[in-house]
Structure formats: C-alpha cells, structure tokens
Amino acid sequence: MKLDRNASIVILTGAGISKESGLDTFRDEGGVWSKVRIEDVATPDAYIANPDRVHEFYNMRRAAVLDDSLHPNAAHAALAELEQHWPGNVLVVTQNVDDLHERAGSENLIHMHGELLKSRCTACGDISDCRQDLSVNSVCDACHATGTVRPHIVWFGEMPMQMDDIHDALADAGLFISIGTSGNVYPAAGFVDVVRVAGTGQTVELNLEPSSGATHFDDSRYGPATEIVPAFVRTLLENA
Ligand code: BV8
C-alpha cells in the first residue's frame, strides 16, 4: 500500500479490538446481545421503563472494564505507536466504551458511543468520571439532583458523539482503517462510504472475518487483531 507520508489516517475500531483483552463482543456467538436484548438495556425507552435494569447492565460492564485483569493488547499498542511515529495526523474513532485505547497511549481519540467510565446528569448536563455503580439513588456532584445520573453512553436512537469532527476527519483522510467491527451499526458502518465518496482516501478492513461492509473496502486483512494490526502498522511505518 503506497501512502503519502503526510497523509492523515482515520481508524475506526469496534469490539473486536478488545476481544483478546477479554471483553465480549456484541454479535459473535456468546456475545453481549446474545445475553440481553438491545431493547431492554440500550435505548432511551428502556432507561425510562426500567432504569434499575439499565443501571445493572452498565454497572456490570463498568466493573469488567475496571477489573485488574483487563489490559490493552498488542493491537491497541500498535495504534498508539502509529499515532506517535506517523508523520501525518492519526485519529482513532472508537465505537468501544472501554478505556483500553487510552491506557495503550492513544491520545487523538473520539469515543463516538460514549464511555463506561463517565456519567452524565440529565438535569444539568454535567459529565463526570465514574468508577462506581450508578443507580436511581445516585446524586449529581454538580447540581445535587437525585436520580438524574445516567451512563455517558450513546444508546440506539441517540446521536453519536462528535459527528461533525468525525466527518471532517473522514473527508480529509488519506487512509481509513476499520478494525474489529461487524459493520452492523450506523452511522459508523457508513464511514467507509464517506471516505470513498470523498474520493481522496484508501480504505482497509482489518477483522477476524469479512464484515457486513467488506465489499466496500479497497483492501483487507483477516485474522486476530493482535496479529494483523501490529503487522499492518509495521508496514505503514516502514514505508513512511
Ligand atoms: C443514530 C451502546 C440517529 C454502548 C451502541 C441507518 C442510519 C442511521 C441509523 C440507523 C440506520 N439503520 C438503523 C439505524 C439505527 C441504529 C442502528 O444502526 N441499528 C442497527 C442495529 C441496525 N443506529 C443508532 O441508533 C445510532 N444512532 O443513528 O441516531 C439520530 C439522528 C438524529 C438525532 C438523533 C439520533 C446509535 C448507535 C450507537 C448505539 N450504541 N452501544 C454499549 O452498550 O456498548 S452500539 C453497539 O454496537 C456497541 O456499542 C458497538 O459499539 C456497536 C458496534 O458493534 P461492533 O463493535 O461492531 O461489535 P460486533 O460484536 O458487532 O462485531 C465485532 C467484530 O469483531 C466482528 O466482526 C468479529 O468478527 C470481530 N472480531 C471478533 N474477535 C476479533 C475480531 N476482530 C479482530 N480480532 C479479534 N480477535
């Protein structure tokens, strides 16, 4: 792959990049959505209907992210190294709500679906770090309201975060890399087409197996992220 050394690179990641760290994906066998229904735990209506159920779901997932046994893997580390050594701009747009990219050293990072380790107050909008269970009895540290603190997560039917910034970056990207995502959830699954329509960027899929959008990519590598991502980053940096 020939790429101008000053080209900007946009990388979309999904649950597959965190799988080898020990976090479940969503749609693989035994994945998150095989245990609970999206309609019961990941929509605004679910939260209104049964906030305790939704808090329980995210408290469990937050505890998994805070577990001492959870660490970034070689794929997260390779993306941080690319950001550090690539001459052009590197942006990671993650659908993941864990903090493994940050812990691996990625700094230019957008959590388009929110973050498990943050909470948001529906009364005053305050966004705070959150490393403990939330419940309907949680009190907002900013406005002191009770029962208004929700997970800072983008549920189905809600607008993902920083979409303008993401679209600006996609329009300028010389290379778009999609890693560890099944290409089922929009608008993230449509980013490859934004780059193709802009006509300036090459597109590559790095995944365990072809995603729903596999045919939209110029190039692809298939295998475990901890193998194919470091190998691909090495190729880019050797040619930089
Ligand atoms: C919105 C919450 C509009 C946090 C999530 C068309 C256009 C626009 C919207 C829609 C549309 N059609 C339908 C919609 C609505 C909906 C949608 O896309 N539904 C789908 C199900 C059809 N989209 C939305 O609602 C979005 N909002 O459009 O708003 C709007 C407009 C104006 C004003 C207001 C609103 C919001 C979407 C965000 C929803 N929240 N999560 C949480 O609980 O985690 S999405 C959920 O799926 C996850 O968060 C995850 O981020 C996301 C994507 O999943 P993946 O990461 O891809 O994981 P998956 O398991 O599917 O795949 C894993 C992949 O990894 C596999 O391919 C596997 O092969 C691979 N893999 C496994 N192991 C490895 C590996 N790869 C490498 N190595 C390995 N070892």
PDB file of C-alpha atoms and ligand atoms in Angstrom:
ATOM      1  CA  MET A   1       0.000   0.000   0.000  1.00  0.00           C
ATOM      2  CA  LYS A   2       1.520   3.313  -1.099  1.00  0.00           C
ATOM      3  CA  LEU A   3       0.586   6.233   1.153  1.00  0.00           C
ATOM      4  CA  ASP A   4       1.913   9.779   1.185  1.00  0.00           C
ATOM      5  CA  ARG A   5       3.915  10.090   4.427  1.00  0.00           C
ATOM      6  CA  ASN A   6       1.964  13.231   5.378  1.00  0.00           C
ATOM      7  CA  ALA A   7      -1.435  11.649   4.721  1.00  0.00           C
ATOM      8  CA  SER A   8      -3.913  11.716   7.597  1.00  0.00           C
ATOM      9  CA  ILE A   9      -5.142   8.358   8.888  1.00  0.00           C
ATOM     10  CA  VAL A  10      -8.559   7.733  10.467  1.00  0.00           C
ATOM     11  CA  ILE A  11      -9.063   4.443  12.295  1.00  0.00           C
ATOM     12  CA  LEU A  12     -12.494   3.112  13.313  1.00  0.00           C
ATOM     13  CA  THR A  13     -12.416   0.427  15.991  1.00  0.00           C
ATOM     14  CA  GLY A  14     -15.104  -1.880  17.345  1.00  0.00           C
ATOM     15  CA  ALA A  15     -15.468  -4.568  19.993  1.00  0.00           C
ATOM     16  CA  GLY A  16     -13.214  -6.981  18.092  1.00  0.00           C
ATOM     17  CA  ILE A  17     -10.089  -4.995  19.007  1.00  0.00           C
ATOM     18  CA  SER A  18     -10.835  -5.529  22.725  1.00  0.00           C
ATOM     19  CA  LYS A  19     -11.815  -9.196  22.397  1.00  0.00           C
ATOM     20  CA  GLU A  20      -8.291 -10.561  23.017  1.00  0.00           C
ATOM     21  CA  SER A  21      -8.079  -8.391  26.130  1.00  0.00           C
ATOM     22  CA  GLY A  22     -11.015 -10.414  27.461  1.00  0.00           C
ATOM     23  CA  LEU A  23     -14.043  -8.200  26.768  1.00  0.00           C
ATOM     24  CA  ASP A  24     -17.043  -9.744  24.981  1.00  0.00           C
ATOM     25  CA  THR A  25     -18.010  -8.553  21.523  1.00  0.00           C
ATOM     26  CA  PHE A  26     -21.700  -7.931  20.777  1.00  0.00           C
ATOM     27  CA  ARG A  27     -22.702 -10.117  17.858  1.00  0.00           C
ATOM     28  CA  ASP A  28     -20.281 -13.020  17.983  1.00  0.00           C
ATOM     29  CA  GLU A  29     -21.543 -16.279  19.453  1.00  0.00           C
ATOM     30  CA  GLY A  30     -21.980 -15.769  23.214  1.00  0.00           C
ATOM     31  CA  GLY A  31     -21.683 -12.012  22.731  1.00  0.00           C
ATOM     32  CA  VAL A  32     -23.411  -9.291  24.728  1.00  0.00           C
ATOM     33  CA  TRP A  33     -26.563  -9.183  22.586  1.00  0.00           C
ATOM     34  CA  SER A  34     -26.989 -12.954  22.938  1.00  0.00           C
ATOM     35  CA  LYS A  35     -27.487 -12.452  26.686  1.00  0.00           C
ATOM     36  CA  VAL A  36     -29.664  -9.328  26.788  1.00  0.00           C
ATOM     37  CA  ARG A  37     -31.913  -7.588  24.235  1.00  0.00           C
ATOM     38  CA  ILE A  38     -30.887  -4.167  22.954  1.00  0.00           C
ATOM     39  CA  GLU A  39     -34.488  -3.011  23.562  1.00  0.00           C
ATOM     40  CA  ASP A  40     -34.202  -3.909  27.278  1.00  0.00           C
ATOM     41  CA  VAL A  41     -30.901  -2.201  28.113  1.00  0.00           C
ATOM     42  CA  ALA A  42     -29.552   0.085  25.366  1.00  0.00           C
ATOM     43  CA  THR A  43     -32.312   2.521  24.364  1.00  0.00           C
ATOM     44  CA  PRO A  44     -33.729   5.677  25.995  1.00  0.00           C
ATOM     45  CA  ASP A  45     -37.118   3.942  26.287  1.00  0.00           C
ATOM     46  CA  ALA A  46     -35.511   1.043  28.172  1.00  0.00           C
ATOM     47  CA  TYR A  47     -33.985   3.542  30.627  1.00  0.00           C
ATOM     48  CA  ILE A  48     -37.319   5.292  31.192  1.00  0.00           C
ATOM     49  CA  ALA A  49     -39.181   1.999  31.574  1.00  0.00           C
ATOM     50  CA  ASN A  50     -36.703   0.277  33.882  1.00  0.00           C
ATOM     51  CA  PRO A  51     -33.717   2.393  34.959  1.00  0.00           C
ATOM     52  CA  ASP A  52     -32.616  -0.177  37.540  1.00  0.00           C
ATOM     53  CA  ARG A  53     -32.265  -2.824  34.800  1.00  0.00           C
ATOM     54  CA  VAL A  54     -30.231  -0.490  32.593  1.00  0.00           C
ATOM     55  CA  HIS A  55     -28.005   0.618  35.514  1.00  0.00           C
ATOM     56  CA  GLU A  56     -27.410  -3.049  36.403  1.00  0.00           C
ATOM     57  CA  PHE A  57     -26.314  -3.808  32.812  1.00  0.00           C
ATOM     58  CA  TYR A  58     -23.850  -0.931  32.672  1.00  0.00           C
ATOM     59  CA  ASN A  59     -22.637  -1.432  36.268  1.00  0.00           C
ATOM     60  CA  MET A  60     -21.683  -4.994  35.288  1.00  0.00           C
ATOM     61  CA  ARG A  61     -19.864  -3.843  32.142  1.00  0.00           C
ATOM     62  CA  ARG A  62     -18.135  -0.983  34.014  1.00  0.00           C
ATOM     63  CA  ALA A  63     -16.898  -3.473  36.645  1.00  0.00           C
ATOM     64  CA  ALA A  64     -15.439  -5.652  33.845  1.00  0.00           C
ATOM     65  CA  VAL A  65     -13.518  -2.650  32.452  1.00  0.00           C
ATOM     66  CA  LEU A  66     -12.216  -1.781  35.958  1.00  0.00           C
ATOM     67  CA  ASP A  67     -11.131  -5.371  36.672  1.00  0.00           C
ATOM     68  CA  ASP A  68      -7.355  -5.607  37.407  1.00  0.00           C
ATOM     69  CA  SER A  69      -7.073  -8.476  34.929  1.00  0.00           C
ATOM     70  CA  LEU A  70      -8.085  -6.285  31.975  1.00  0.00           C
ATOM     71  CA  HIS A  71      -5.230  -4.798  29.924  1.00  0.00           C
ATOM     72  CA  PRO A  72      -4.791  -3.246  26.476  1.00  0.00           C
ATOM     73  CA  ASN A  73      -3.456  -5.733  23.911  1.00  0.00           C
ATOM     74  CA  ALA A  74      -0.872  -5.551  21.101  1.00  0.00           C
ATOM     75  CA  ALA A  75      -3.441  -4.112  18.690  1.00  0.00           C
ATOM     76  CA  HIS A  76      -4.219  -1.141  20.979  1.00  0.00           C
ATOM     77  CA  ALA A  77      -0.469  -0.632  21.480  1.00  0.00           C
ATOM     78  CA  ALA A  78       0.206  -0.696  17.727  1.00  0.00           C
ATOM     79  CA  LEU A  79      -2.333   2.106  17.118  1.00  0.00           C
ATOM     80  CA  ALA A  80      -0.735   4.236  19.853  1.00  0.00           C
ATOM     81  CA  GLU A  81       2.680   3.645  18.236  1.00  0.00           C
ATOM     82  CA  LEU A  82       1.288   4.652  14.825  1.00  0.00           C
ATOM     83  CA  GLU A  83      -0.053   7.910  16.301  1.00  0.00           C
ATOM     84  CA  GLN A  84       3.356   8.574  17.863  1.00  0.00           C
ATOM     85  CA  HIS A  85       5.519   7.838  14.799  1.00  0.00           C
ATOM     86  CA  TRP A  86       3.391   8.555  11.711  1.00  0.00           C
ATOM     87  CA  PRO A  87       4.332  11.999  10.236  1.00  0.00           C
ATOM     88  CA  GLY A  88       0.696  12.862   9.367  1.00  0.00           C
ATOM     89  CA  ASN A  89      -2.327  13.095  11.688  1.00  0.00           C
ATOM     90  CA  VAL A  90      -3.733   9.872  13.194  1.00  0.00           C
ATOM     91  CA  LEU A  91      -7.242   9.817  14.723  1.00  0.00           C
ATOM     92  CA  VAL A  92      -8.852   6.802  16.412  1.00  0.00           C
ATOM     93  CA  VAL A  93     -12.670   6.860  16.357  1.00  0.00           C
ATOM     94  CA  THR A  94     -13.825   4.050  18.624  1.00  0.00           C
ATOM     95  CA  GLN A  95     -17.293   2.545  18.998  1.00  0.00           C
ATOM     96  CA  ASN A  96     -15.978   0.944  22.174  1.00  0.00           C
ATOM     97  CA  VAL A  97     -16.878   2.277  25.588  1.00  0.00           C
ATOM     98  CA  ASP A  98     -13.873   0.758  27.408  1.00  0.00           C
ATOM     99  CA  ASP A  99     -10.671   2.745  28.146  1.00  0.00           C
ATOM    100  CA  LEU A 100      -8.155   0.393  26.523  1.00  0.00           C
ATOM    101  CA  HIS A 101      -7.092   2.807  23.752  1.00  0.00           C
ATOM    102  CA  GLU A 102      -6.263   5.500  26.339  1.00  0.00           C
ATOM    103  CA  ARG A 103      -4.424   3.002  28.527  1.00  0.00           C
ATOM    104  CA  ALA A 104      -2.358   1.894  25.500  1.00  0.00           C
ATOM    105  CA  GLY A 105      -1.335   5.543  24.889  1.00  0.00           C
ATOM    106  CA  SER A 106      -3.687   6.748  22.121  1.00  0.00           C
ATOM    107  CA  GLU A 107      -4.365  10.476  22.646  1.00  0.00           C
ATOM    108  CA  ASN A 108      -6.133  11.659  19.479  1.00  0.00           C
ATOM    109  CA  LEU A 109      -9.254   9.621  20.252  1.00  0.00           C
ATOM    110  CA  ILE A 110     -13.038  10.013  19.914  1.00  0.00           C
ATOM    111  CA  HIS A 111     -15.457   7.733  21.806  1.00  0.00           C
ATOM    112  CA  MET A 112     -18.396   8.086  19.407  1.00  0.00           C
ATOM    113  CA  HIS A 113     -20.623   5.778  21.520  1.00  0.00           C
ATOM    114  CA  GLY A 114     -19.619   7.261  24.871  1.00  0.00           C
ATOM    115  CA  GLU A 115     -17.590   5.871  27.774  1.00  0.00           C
ATOM    116  CA  LEU A 116     -18.389   3.412  30.589  1.00  0.00           C
ATOM    117  CA  LEU A 117     -16.069   5.326  32.944  1.00  0.00           C
ATOM    118  CA  LYS A 118     -18.093   8.548  32.603  1.00  0.00           C
ATOM    119  CA  SER A 119     -21.584   9.537  33.790  1.00  0.00           C
ATOM    120  CA  ARG A 120     -23.879  12.354  32.646  1.00  0.00           C
ATOM    121  CA  CYS A 121     -26.546  14.268  34.569  1.00  0.00           C
ATOM    122  CA  THR A 122     -29.826  14.604  32.662  1.00  0.00           C
ATOM    123  CA  ALA A 123     -30.701  17.662  34.768  1.00  0.00           C
ATOM    124  CA  CYS A 124     -27.586  19.853  34.421  1.00  0.00           C
ATOM    125  CA  GLY A 125     -25.587  18.028  31.719  1.00  0.00           C
ATOM    126  CA  ASP A 126     -22.528  17.595  33.935  1.00  0.00           C
ATOM    127  CA  ILE A 127     -20.191  14.846  32.648  1.00  0.00           C
ATOM    128  CA  SER A 128     -18.012  13.282  35.351  1.00  0.00           C
ATOM    129  CA  ASP A 129     -15.598  10.401  35.764  1.00  0.00           C
ATOM    130  CA  CYS A 130     -17.466   7.363  37.030  1.00  0.00           C
ATOM    131  CA  ARG A 131     -15.714   4.343  38.546  1.00  0.00           C
ATOM    132  CA  GLN A 132     -18.527   3.090  40.778  1.00  0.00           C
ATOM    133  CA  ASP A 133     -22.015   1.638  40.363  1.00  0.00           C
ATOM    134  CA  LEU A 134     -24.810   4.020  39.392  1.00  0.00           C
ATOM    135  CA  SER A 135     -28.435   3.701  40.495  1.00  0.00           C
ATOM    136  CA  VAL A 136     -31.658   5.672  40.633  1.00  0.00           C
ATOM    137  CA  ASN A 137     -30.403   6.930  44.001  1.00  0.00           C
ATOM    138  CA  SER A 138     -27.151   8.391  42.610  1.00  0.00           C
ATOM    139  CA  VAL A 139     -26.691  12.115  43.302  1.00  0.00           C
ATOM    140  CA  CYS A 140     -25.196  14.520  40.751  1.00  0.00           C
ATOM    141  CA  ASP A 141     -21.949  16.049  42.149  1.00  0.00           C
ATOM    142  CA  ALA A 142     -22.626  19.282  40.245  1.00  0.00           C
ATOM    143  CA  CYS A 143     -26.309  20.099  40.787  1.00  0.00           C
ATOM    144  CA  HIS A 144     -27.026  17.628  43.641  1.00  0.00           C
ATOM    145  CA  ALA A 145     -30.151  16.282  41.930  1.00  0.00           C
ATOM    146  CA  THR A 146     -31.027  12.657  42.745  1.00  0.00           C
ATOM    147  CA  GLY A 147     -31.875  10.023  40.142  1.00  0.00           C
ATOM    148  CA  THR A 148     -30.664  12.108  37.180  1.00  0.00           C
ATOM    149  CA  VAL A 149     -27.227  10.476  36.713  1.00  0.00           C
ATOM    150  CA  ARG A 150     -27.068   8.112  33.707  1.00  0.00           C
ATOM    151  CA  PRO A 151     -24.238   6.266  31.948  1.00  0.00           C
ATOM    152  CA  HIS A 152     -22.465   8.579  29.453  1.00  0.00           C
ATOM    153  CA  ILE A 153     -23.295   6.088  26.707  1.00  0.00           C
ATOM    154  CA  VAL A 154     -24.922   6.597  23.275  1.00  0.00           C
ATOM    155  CA  TRP A 155     -27.966   4.330  23.151  1.00  0.00           C
ATOM    156  CA  PHE A 156     -29.745   3.207  19.972  1.00  0.00           C
ATOM    157  CA  GLY A 157     -31.779   6.127  18.643  1.00  0.00           C
ATOM    158  CA  GLU A 158     -29.377   8.683  20.173  1.00  0.00           C
ATOM    159  CA  MET A 159     -26.924  10.786  18.187  1.00  0.00           C
ATOM    160  CA  PRO A 160     -23.316   9.564  18.419  1.00  0.00           C
ATOM    161  CA  MET A 161     -20.716  11.987  19.816  1.00  0.00           C
ATOM    162  CA  GLN A 162     -18.630  14.474  17.790  1.00  0.00           C
ATOM    163  CA  MET A 163     -20.099  13.511  14.420  1.00  0.00           C
ATOM    164  CA  ASP A 164     -19.016  16.834  12.841  1.00  0.00           C
ATOM    165  CA  ASP A 165     -15.403  16.276  13.894  1.00  0.00           C
ATOM    166  CA  ILE A 166     -15.565  12.707  12.608  1.00  0.00           C
ATOM    167  CA  HIS A 167     -16.970  13.727   9.214  1.00  0.00           C
ATOM    168  CA  ASP A 168     -14.325  16.452   8.840  1.00  0.00           C
ATOM    169  CA  ALA A 169     -11.578  13.889   9.551  1.00  0.00           C
ATOM    170  CA  LEU A 170     -13.070  11.309   7.154  1.00  0.00           C
ATOM    171  CA  ALA A 171     -13.261  13.881   4.336  1.00  0.00           C
ATOM    172  CA  ASP A 172      -9.531  14.603   4.762  1.00  0.00           C
ATOM    173  CA  ALA A 173      -8.345  11.033   5.325  1.00  0.00           C
ATOM    174  CA  GLY A 174      -5.690   9.600   3.013  1.00  0.00           C
ATOM    175  CA  LEU A 175      -6.278   6.232   4.682  1.00  0.00           C
ATOM    176  CA  PHE A 176      -9.311   4.831   6.534  1.00  0.00           C
ATOM    177  CA  ILE A 177      -8.767   1.653   8.549  1.00  0.00           C
ATOM    178  CA  SER A 178     -11.699  -0.277  10.078  1.00  0.00           C
ATOM    179  CA  ILE A 179     -10.690  -2.713  12.846  1.00  0.00           C
ATOM    180  CA  GLY A 180     -12.751  -5.269  14.777  1.00  0.00           C
ATOM    181  CA  THR A 181     -16.254  -4.185  13.806  1.00  0.00           C
ATOM    182  CA  SER A 182     -19.043  -6.163  12.159  1.00  0.00           C
ATOM    183  CA  GLY A 183     -20.311  -3.166  10.195  1.00  0.00           C
ATOM    184  CA  ASN A 184     -23.853  -3.542  11.544  1.00  0.00           C
ATOM    185  CA  VAL A 185     -24.307  -0.289  13.427  1.00  0.00           C
ATOM    186  CA  TYR A 186     -24.816   3.066  11.743  1.00  0.00           C
ATOM    187  CA  PRO A 187     -23.639   5.724  11.258  1.00  0.00           C
ATOM    188  CA  ALA A 188     -20.207   4.086  12.000  1.00  0.00           C
ATOM    189  CA  ALA A 189     -20.794   1.364   9.386  1.00  0.00           C
ATOM    190  CA  GLY A 190     -21.207   4.081   6.758  1.00  0.00           C
ATOM    191  CA  PHE A 191     -17.865   5.825   7.398  1.00  0.00           C
ATOM    192  CA  VAL A 192     -16.095   3.766   4.717  1.00  0.00           C
ATOM    193  CA  ASP A 193     -18.542   5.135   2.140  1.00  0.00           C
ATOM    194  CA  VAL A 194     -17.969   8.718   3.347  1.00  0.00           C
ATOM    195  CA  VAL A 195     -14.270   8.244   2.545  1.00  0.00           C
ATOM    196  CA  ARG A 196     -14.998   6.600  -0.809  1.00  0.00           C
ATOM    197  CA  VAL A 197     -17.382   9.403  -1.836  1.00  0.00           C
ATOM    198  CA  ALA A 198     -14.762  11.998  -0.824  1.00  0.00           C
ATOM    199  CA  GLY A 199     -12.527  10.125  -3.260  1.00  0.00           C
ATOM    200  CA  THR A 200      -9.242  11.008  -1.565  1.00  0.00           C
ATOM    201  CA  GLY A 201      -8.633   8.041   0.703  1.00  0.00           C
ATOM    202  CA  GLN A 202      -7.764   4.376   0.562  1.00  0.00           C
ATOM    203  CA  THR A 203      -9.863   2.042   2.760  1.00  0.00           C
ATOM    204  CA  VAL A 204      -8.719  -1.116   4.568  1.00  0.00           C
ATOM    205  CA  GLU A 205     -10.610  -3.605   6.744  1.00  0.00           C
ATOM    206  CA  LEU A 206      -8.671  -5.473   9.453  1.00  0.00           C
ATOM    207  CA  ASN A 207     -11.005  -8.014  11.060  1.00  0.00           C
ATOM    208  CA  LEU A 208     -11.271 -11.606  12.209  1.00  0.00           C
ATOM    209  CA  GLU A 209     -13.577 -12.303   9.253  1.00  0.00           C
ATOM    210  CA  PRO A 210     -15.240 -10.274   6.473  1.00  0.00           C
ATOM    211  CA  SER A 211     -17.719  -7.781   7.975  1.00  0.00           C
ATOM    212  CA  SER A 212     -21.106  -6.814   6.534  1.00  0.00           C
ATOM    213  CA  GLY A 213     -19.343  -3.989   4.712  1.00  0.00           C
ATOM    214  CA  ALA A 214     -16.330  -5.988   3.486  1.00  0.00           C
ATOM    215  CA  THR A 215     -17.001  -5.319  -0.211  1.00  0.00           C
ATOM    216  CA  HIS A 216     -16.842  -1.544   0.389  1.00  0.00           C
ATOM    217  CA  PHE A 217     -13.127  -1.655   1.217  1.00  0.00           C
ATOM    218  CA  ASP A 218     -10.195  -1.358  -1.212  1.00  0.00           C
ATOM    219  CA  ASP A 219      -8.112  -3.827   0.794  1.00  0.00           C
ATOM    220  CA  SER A 220      -8.463  -6.207   3.739  1.00  0.00           C
ATOM    221  CA  ARG A 221      -6.502  -8.446   6.116  1.00  0.00           C
ATOM    222  CA  TYR A 222      -8.238 -11.128   8.174  1.00  0.00           C
ATOM    223  CA  GLY A 223      -7.087 -12.674  11.441  1.00  0.00           C
ATOM    224  CA  PRO A 224      -6.853 -11.866  15.165  1.00  0.00           C
ATOM    225  CA  ALA A 225      -6.320  -8.133  15.796  1.00  0.00           C
ATOM    226  CA  THR A 226      -3.224  -8.755  17.945  1.00  0.00           C
ATOM    227  CA  GLU A 227      -1.552 -10.288  14.873  1.00  0.00           C
ATOM    228  CA  ILE A 228      -2.847  -8.324  11.873  1.00  0.00           C
ATOM    229  CA  VAL A 229      -2.883  -4.822  13.391  1.00  0.00           C
ATOM    230  CA  PRO A 230       0.778  -4.707  14.551  1.00  0.00           C
ATOM    231  CA  ALA A 231       1.831  -6.240  11.194  1.00  0.00           C
ATOM    232  CA  PHE A 232      -0.127  -3.628   9.237  1.00  0.00           C
ATOM    233  CA  VAL A 233       1.240  -0.754  11.370  1.00  0.00           C
ATOM    234  CA  ARG A 234       4.794  -2.054  10.845  1.00  0.00           C
ATOM    235  CA  THR A 235       4.243  -1.989   7.065  1.00  0.00           C
ATOM    236  CA  LEU A 236       2.955   1.598   7.211  1.00  0.00           C
ATOM    237  CA  LEU A 237       5.839   2.849   9.354  1.00  0.00           C
ATOM    238  CA  GLU A 238       8.486   1.056   7.288  1.00  0.00           C
ATOM    239  CA  ASN A 239       7.161   2.809   4.174  1.00  0.00           C
ATOM    240  CA  ALA A 240       6.719   6.200   5.888  1.00  0.00           C
TER     241      ALA A 240
HETATM  242  C1  BV8 B   1     -28.414   7.055  15.393  1.00  0.00           C
HETATM  243  C2  BV8 B   1     -24.013   1.440  23.236  1.00  0.00           C
HETATM  244  C3  BV8 B   1     -29.780   8.849  14.719  1.00  0.00           C
HETATM  245  C4  BV8 B   1     -22.934   1.311  24.179  1.00  0.00           C
HETATM  246  C5  BV8 B   1     -24.165   1.093  20.896  1.00  0.00           C
HETATM  247  C6  BV8 B   1     -29.118   3.903   9.287  1.00  0.00           C
HETATM  248  C7  BV8 B   1     -28.556   5.141   9.536  1.00  0.00           C
HETATM  249  C8  BV8 B   1     -28.517   5.664  10.830  1.00  0.00           C
HETATM  250  C9  BV8 B   1     -29.035   4.939  11.900  1.00  0.00           C
HETATM  251  C10 BV8 B   1     -29.572   3.699  11.657  1.00  0.00           C
HETATM  252  C11 BV8 B   1     -29.623   3.173  10.359  1.00  0.00           C
HETATM  253  N1  BV8 B   1     -30.215   1.963  10.431  1.00  0.00           N
HETATM  254  C12 BV8 B   1     -30.521   1.689  11.731  1.00  0.00           C
HETATM  255  C13 BV8 B   1     -30.171   2.741  12.498  1.00  0.00           C
HETATM  256  C14 BV8 B   1     -30.347   2.854  13.939  1.00  0.00           C
HETATM  257  C15 BV8 B   1     -29.187   2.293  14.747  1.00  0.00           C
HETATM  258  C16 BV8 B   1     -28.548   1.102  14.130  1.00  0.00           C
HETATM  259  O1  BV8 B   1     -27.532   1.218  13.465  1.00  0.00           O
HETATM  260  N2  BV8 B   1     -29.114  -0.060  14.401  1.00  0.00           N
HETATM  261  C17 BV8 B   1     -28.532  -1.297  13.900  1.00  0.00           C
HETATM  262  C18 BV8 B   1     -28.663  -2.391  14.966  1.00  0.00           C
HETATM  263  C19 BV8 B   1     -29.248  -1.693  12.619  1.00  0.00           C
HETATM  264  N3  BV8 B   1     -28.203   3.325  15.000  1.00  0.00           N
HETATM  265  C20 BV8 B   1     -28.377   4.165  16.027  1.00  0.00           C
HETATM  266  O2  BV8 B   1     -29.367   4.150  16.716  1.00  0.00           O
HETATM  267  C21 BV8 B   1     -27.286   5.179  16.286  1.00  0.00           C
HETATM  268  N4  BV8 B   1     -27.880   6.453  16.424  1.00  0.00           N
HETATM  269  O3  BV8 B   1     -28.414   6.638  14.277  1.00  0.00           O
HETATM  270  O4  BV8 B   1     -29.037   8.225  15.738  1.00  0.00           O
HETATM  271  C22 BV8 B   1     -30.180  10.175  15.200  1.00  0.00           C
HETATM  272  C23 BV8 B   1     -30.267  11.195  14.285  1.00  0.00           C
HETATM  273  C24 BV8 B   1     -30.635  12.431  14.715  1.00  0.00           C
HETATM  274  C25 BV8 B   1     -30.904  12.654  16.060  1.00  0.00           C
HETATM  275  C26 BV8 B   1     -30.823  11.605  16.975  1.00  0.00           C
HETATM  276  C27 BV8 B   1     -30.454  10.357  16.556  1.00  0.00           C
HETATM  277  C28 BV8 B   1     -26.580   4.920  17.613  1.00  0.00           C
HETATM  278  C29 BV8 B   1     -25.745   3.691  17.541  1.00  0.00           C
HETATM  279  C30 BV8 B   1     -24.993   3.502  18.861  1.00  0.00           C
HETATM  280  C31 BV8 B   1     -25.716   2.504  19.674  1.00  0.00           C
HETATM  281  N5  BV8 B   1     -24.957   2.136  20.841  1.00  0.00           N
HETATM  282  N6  BV8 B   1     -23.662   0.735  22.027  1.00  0.00           N
HETATM  283  C32 BV8 B   1     -22.800  -0.079  24.648  1.00  0.00           C
HETATM  284  O5  BV8 B   1     -23.731  -0.587  25.286  1.00  0.00           O
HETATM  285  O6  BV8 B   1     -21.742  -0.626  24.341  1.00  0.00           O
HETATM  286  S1  BV8 B   1     -23.751   0.218  19.503  1.00  0.00           S
HETATM  287  C33 BV8 B   1     -23.111  -1.343  19.837  1.00  0.00           C
HETATM  288  O7  BV8 B   1     -22.752  -1.933  18.582  1.00  0.00           O
HETATM  289  C34 BV8 B   1     -21.803  -1.363  20.550  1.00  0.00           C
HETATM  290  O8  BV8 B   1     -21.588  -0.286  21.347  1.00  0.00           O
HETATM  291  C35 BV8 B   1     -20.750  -1.395  19.479  1.00  0.00           C
HETATM  292  O9  BV8 B   1     -20.018  -0.218  19.570  1.00  0.00           O
HETATM  293  C36 BV8 B   1     -21.540  -1.332  18.253  1.00  0.00           C
HETATM  294  C37 BV8 B   1     -20.941  -1.994  17.061  1.00  0.00           C
HETATM  295  O10 BV8 B   1     -20.623  -3.346  17.370  1.00  0.00           O
HETATM  296  P1  BV8 B   1     -19.162  -3.871  16.993  1.00  0.00           P
HETATM  297  O11 BV8 B   1     -18.186  -3.045  17.730  1.00  0.00           O
HETATM  298  O12 BV8 B   1     -19.032  -3.942  15.519  1.00  0.00           O
HETATM  299  O13 BV8 B   1     -19.186  -5.306  17.642  1.00  0.00           O
HETATM  300  P2  BV8 B   1     -19.754  -6.641  16.996  1.00  0.00           P
HETATM  301  O14 BV8 B   1     -19.834  -7.654  18.077  1.00  0.00           O
HETATM  302  O15 BV8 B   1     -20.972  -6.329  16.188  1.00  0.00           O
HETATM  303  O16 BV8 B   1     -18.625  -7.081  15.946  1.00  0.00           O
HETATM  304  C38 BV8 B   1     -17.356  -7.462  16.441  1.00  0.00           C
HETATM  305  C39 BV8 B   1     -16.468  -7.730  15.228  1.00  0.00           C
HETATM  306  O17 BV8 B   1     -15.158  -8.034  15.697  1.00  0.00           O
HETATM  307  C40 BV8 B   1     -16.920  -8.910  14.386  1.00  0.00           C
HETATM  308  O18 BV8 B   1     -16.887  -8.563  13.018  1.00  0.00           O
HETATM  309  C41 BV8 B   1     -15.887 -10.008  14.685  1.00  0.00           C
HETATM  310  O19 BV8 B   1     -15.631 -10.815  13.548  1.00  0.00           O
HETATM  311  C42 BV8 B   1     -14.676  -9.176  15.034  1.00  0.00           C
HETATM  312  N7  BV8 B   1     -13.732  -9.844  15.939  1.00  0.00           N
HETATM  313  C43 BV8 B   1     -14.014 -10.695  16.956  1.00  0.00           C
HETATM  314  N8  BV8 B   1     -12.862 -11.083  17.545  1.00  0.00           N
HETATM  315  C44 BV8 B   1     -11.850 -10.461  16.909  1.00  0.00           C
HETATM  316  C45 BV8 B   1     -12.389  -9.670  15.880  1.00  0.00           C
HETATM  317  N9  BV8 B   1     -11.637  -8.941  15.046  1.00  0.00           N
HETATM  318  C46 BV8 B   1     -10.293  -8.981  15.238  1.00  0.00           C
HETATM  319  N10 BV8 B   1      -9.695  -9.718  16.203  1.00  0.00           N
HETATM  320  C47 BV8 B   1     -10.426 -10.464  17.055  1.00  0.00           C
HETATM  321  N11 BV8 B   1      -9.822 -11.192  17.999  1.00  0.00           N
END
